[in-house]
Coordinates of C-alpha atoms and ligand atoms in Angstrom, one line a residue:
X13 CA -17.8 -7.2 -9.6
X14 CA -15.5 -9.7 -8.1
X15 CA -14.4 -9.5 -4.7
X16 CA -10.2 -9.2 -4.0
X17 CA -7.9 -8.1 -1.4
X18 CA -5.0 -6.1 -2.0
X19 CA -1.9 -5.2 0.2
X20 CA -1.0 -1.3 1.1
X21 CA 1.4 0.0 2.8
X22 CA 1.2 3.7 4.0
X23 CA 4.8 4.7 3.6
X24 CA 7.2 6.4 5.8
X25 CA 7.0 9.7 4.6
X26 CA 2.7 9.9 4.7
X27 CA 3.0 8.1 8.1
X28 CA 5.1 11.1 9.2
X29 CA 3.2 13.9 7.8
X30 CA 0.4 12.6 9.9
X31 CA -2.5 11.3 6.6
X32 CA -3.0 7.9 7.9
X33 CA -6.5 9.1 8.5
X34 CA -7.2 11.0 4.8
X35 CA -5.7 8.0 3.3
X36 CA -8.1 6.0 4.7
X37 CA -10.8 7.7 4.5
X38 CA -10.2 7.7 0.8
X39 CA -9.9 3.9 0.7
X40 CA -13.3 3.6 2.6
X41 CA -15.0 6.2 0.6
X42 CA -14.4 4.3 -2.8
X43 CA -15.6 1.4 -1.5
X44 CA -11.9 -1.0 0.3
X45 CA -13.1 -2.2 3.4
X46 CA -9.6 -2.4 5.5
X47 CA -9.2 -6.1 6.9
X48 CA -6.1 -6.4 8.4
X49 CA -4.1 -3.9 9.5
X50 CA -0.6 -3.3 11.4
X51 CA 1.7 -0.8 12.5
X52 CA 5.5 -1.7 12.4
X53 CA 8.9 -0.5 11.4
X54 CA 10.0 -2.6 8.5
X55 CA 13.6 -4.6 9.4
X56 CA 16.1 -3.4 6.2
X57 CA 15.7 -7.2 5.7
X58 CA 12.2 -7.1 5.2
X59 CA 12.6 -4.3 2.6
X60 CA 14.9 -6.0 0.5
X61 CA 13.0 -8.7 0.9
X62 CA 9.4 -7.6 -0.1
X63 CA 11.0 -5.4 -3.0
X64 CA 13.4 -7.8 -4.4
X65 CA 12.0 -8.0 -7.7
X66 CA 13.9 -4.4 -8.3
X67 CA 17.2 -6.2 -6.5
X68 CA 19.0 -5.2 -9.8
X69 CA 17.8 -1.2 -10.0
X70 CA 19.6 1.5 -9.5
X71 CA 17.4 3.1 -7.2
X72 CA 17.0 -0.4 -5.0
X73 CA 19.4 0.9 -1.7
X74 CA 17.8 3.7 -1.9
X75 CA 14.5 1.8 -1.9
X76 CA 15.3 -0.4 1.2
X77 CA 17.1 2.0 3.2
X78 CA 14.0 4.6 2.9
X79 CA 11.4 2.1 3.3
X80 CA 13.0 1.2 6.4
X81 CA 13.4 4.4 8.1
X82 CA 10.4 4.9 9.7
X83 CA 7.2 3.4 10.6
X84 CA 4.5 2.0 7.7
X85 CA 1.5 0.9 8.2
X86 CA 0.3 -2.3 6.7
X87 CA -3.0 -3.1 5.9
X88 CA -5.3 -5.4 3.3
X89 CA -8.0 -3.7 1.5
X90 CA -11.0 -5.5 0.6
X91 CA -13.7 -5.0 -2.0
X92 CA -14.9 -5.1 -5.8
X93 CA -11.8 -4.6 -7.9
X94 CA -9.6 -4.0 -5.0
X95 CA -6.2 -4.6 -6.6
X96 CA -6.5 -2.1 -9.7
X97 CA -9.5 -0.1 -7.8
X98 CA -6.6 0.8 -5.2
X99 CA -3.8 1.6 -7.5
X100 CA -6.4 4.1 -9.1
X101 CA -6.9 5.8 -6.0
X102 CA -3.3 5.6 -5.3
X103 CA -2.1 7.3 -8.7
X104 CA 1.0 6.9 -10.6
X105 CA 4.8 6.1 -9.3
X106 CA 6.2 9.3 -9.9
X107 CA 3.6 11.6 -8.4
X108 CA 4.4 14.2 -10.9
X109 CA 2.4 11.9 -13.4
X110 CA 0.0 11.2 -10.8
X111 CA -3.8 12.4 -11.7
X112 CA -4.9 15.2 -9.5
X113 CA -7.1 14.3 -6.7
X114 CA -5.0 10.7 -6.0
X115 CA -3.3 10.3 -2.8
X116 CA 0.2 10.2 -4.7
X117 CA -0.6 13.8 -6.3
X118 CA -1.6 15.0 -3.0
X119 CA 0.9 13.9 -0.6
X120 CA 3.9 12.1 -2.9
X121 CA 7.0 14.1 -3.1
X122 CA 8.8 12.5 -5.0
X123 CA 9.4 8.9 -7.0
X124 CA 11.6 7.8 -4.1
X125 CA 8.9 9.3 -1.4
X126 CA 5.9 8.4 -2.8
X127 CA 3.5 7.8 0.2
X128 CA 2.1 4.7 -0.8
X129 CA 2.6 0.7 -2.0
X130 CA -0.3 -1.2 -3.6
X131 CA 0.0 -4.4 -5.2
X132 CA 0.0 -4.2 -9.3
X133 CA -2.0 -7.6 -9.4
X134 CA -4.2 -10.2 -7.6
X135 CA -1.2 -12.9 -8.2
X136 CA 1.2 -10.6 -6.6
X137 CA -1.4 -9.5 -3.8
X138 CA -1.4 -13.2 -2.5
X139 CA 2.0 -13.0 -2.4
X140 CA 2.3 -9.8 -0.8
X141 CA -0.7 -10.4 2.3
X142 CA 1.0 -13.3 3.2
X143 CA 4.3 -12.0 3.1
X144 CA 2.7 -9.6 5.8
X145 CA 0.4 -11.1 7.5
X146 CA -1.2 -14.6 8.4
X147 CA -4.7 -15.6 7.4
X148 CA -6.1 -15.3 11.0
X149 CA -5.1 -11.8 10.9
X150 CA -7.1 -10.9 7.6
X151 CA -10.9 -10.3 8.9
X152 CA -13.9 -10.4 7.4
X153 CA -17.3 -8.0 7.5
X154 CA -19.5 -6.0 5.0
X155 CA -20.4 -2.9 5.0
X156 CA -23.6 -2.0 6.7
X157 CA -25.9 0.2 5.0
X158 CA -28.1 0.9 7.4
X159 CA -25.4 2.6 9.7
X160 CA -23.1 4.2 7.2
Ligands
GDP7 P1 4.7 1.0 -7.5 O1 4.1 -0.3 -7.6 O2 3.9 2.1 -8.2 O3 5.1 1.4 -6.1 O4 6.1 1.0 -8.3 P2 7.2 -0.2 -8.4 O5 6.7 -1.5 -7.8 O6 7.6 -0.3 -9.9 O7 8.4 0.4 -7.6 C1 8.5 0.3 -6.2 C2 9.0 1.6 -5.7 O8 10.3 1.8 -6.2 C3 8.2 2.8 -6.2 O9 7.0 3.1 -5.4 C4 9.2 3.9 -6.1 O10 9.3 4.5 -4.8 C5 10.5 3.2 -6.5 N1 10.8 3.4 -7.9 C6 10.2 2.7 -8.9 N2 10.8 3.1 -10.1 C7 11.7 4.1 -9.8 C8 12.6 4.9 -10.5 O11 12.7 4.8 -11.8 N3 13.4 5.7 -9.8 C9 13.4 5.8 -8.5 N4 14.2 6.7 -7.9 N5 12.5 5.1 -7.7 C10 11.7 4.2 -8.3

């Protein structure tokens, strides 16, 4: 299967309960190697920026103003698949159509609060990993079997 890299961002709300670690050991588990990564506190310029695609939605200030109001962490995931194999670990929007045992069932509250970003395609995920991050900051290993 092909190799990709895809951008998440641990939200404010999962970065405050404390799952940085769960979420990531759920990423490693199914297989996304993490290979870039970076904690920050997103400017309310940022936010609008990364999210203007929904510029025009209702729920948009509410968007920026939440994505801004607390630390995320940033990272790109690497491995077979990565962009849709991530947004199936990640589960749907609205975590109450979410399928159980996804990191948006678990630890979503809401549609507005919904622990975590992935990118939706590979297009948008070049976009999005440079938006964040430069290519010397994006590493590169594989996994050793012989340790893990
Ligand atoms: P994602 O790719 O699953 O994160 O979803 P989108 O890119 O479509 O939307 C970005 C973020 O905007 C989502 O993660 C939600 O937090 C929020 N959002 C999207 N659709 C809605 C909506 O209909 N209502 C509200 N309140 N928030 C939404």
């Amino acid at each position: 299967m092909q190799q990709e890299k895809t951008l998440s961002i641990i939200k404010p709300d999962a970065v405050a309960k404390c799952v940085i670690g769960e979420i990531n050991r759920r990423f490693e588990q199914e297989g996304l190697r993490i290979v870039a990564a970076k904690m920050t506190r997103l400017t309310k310029k940022q936010a609008e920026d990364f999210y203007g695609i929904h510029k025009d939605r209702p729920f948009f200030n509410a968007l920026v103003s939440f994505m801004s109001s607390g630390p995320v962490m940033l990272q790109v995931l690497e491995g077979p698949n990565a962009v849709a194999l991530n947004r199936q670990i990640m589960g749907a929007t609205n975590p109450k159509e979410a399928a159980i045992g996804t990191i948006r069932a678990d630890f979503a509250e809401s549609i507005d609060h919904n622990a975590v970003h992935g990118s939706d395609s590979l297009d948008n995920a070049k976009q999005e990993i440079s938006f964040f991050f430069t290519p010397e900051e994006v590493v590169t290993y594989v996994k050793n079997t012989e340790l893990a």
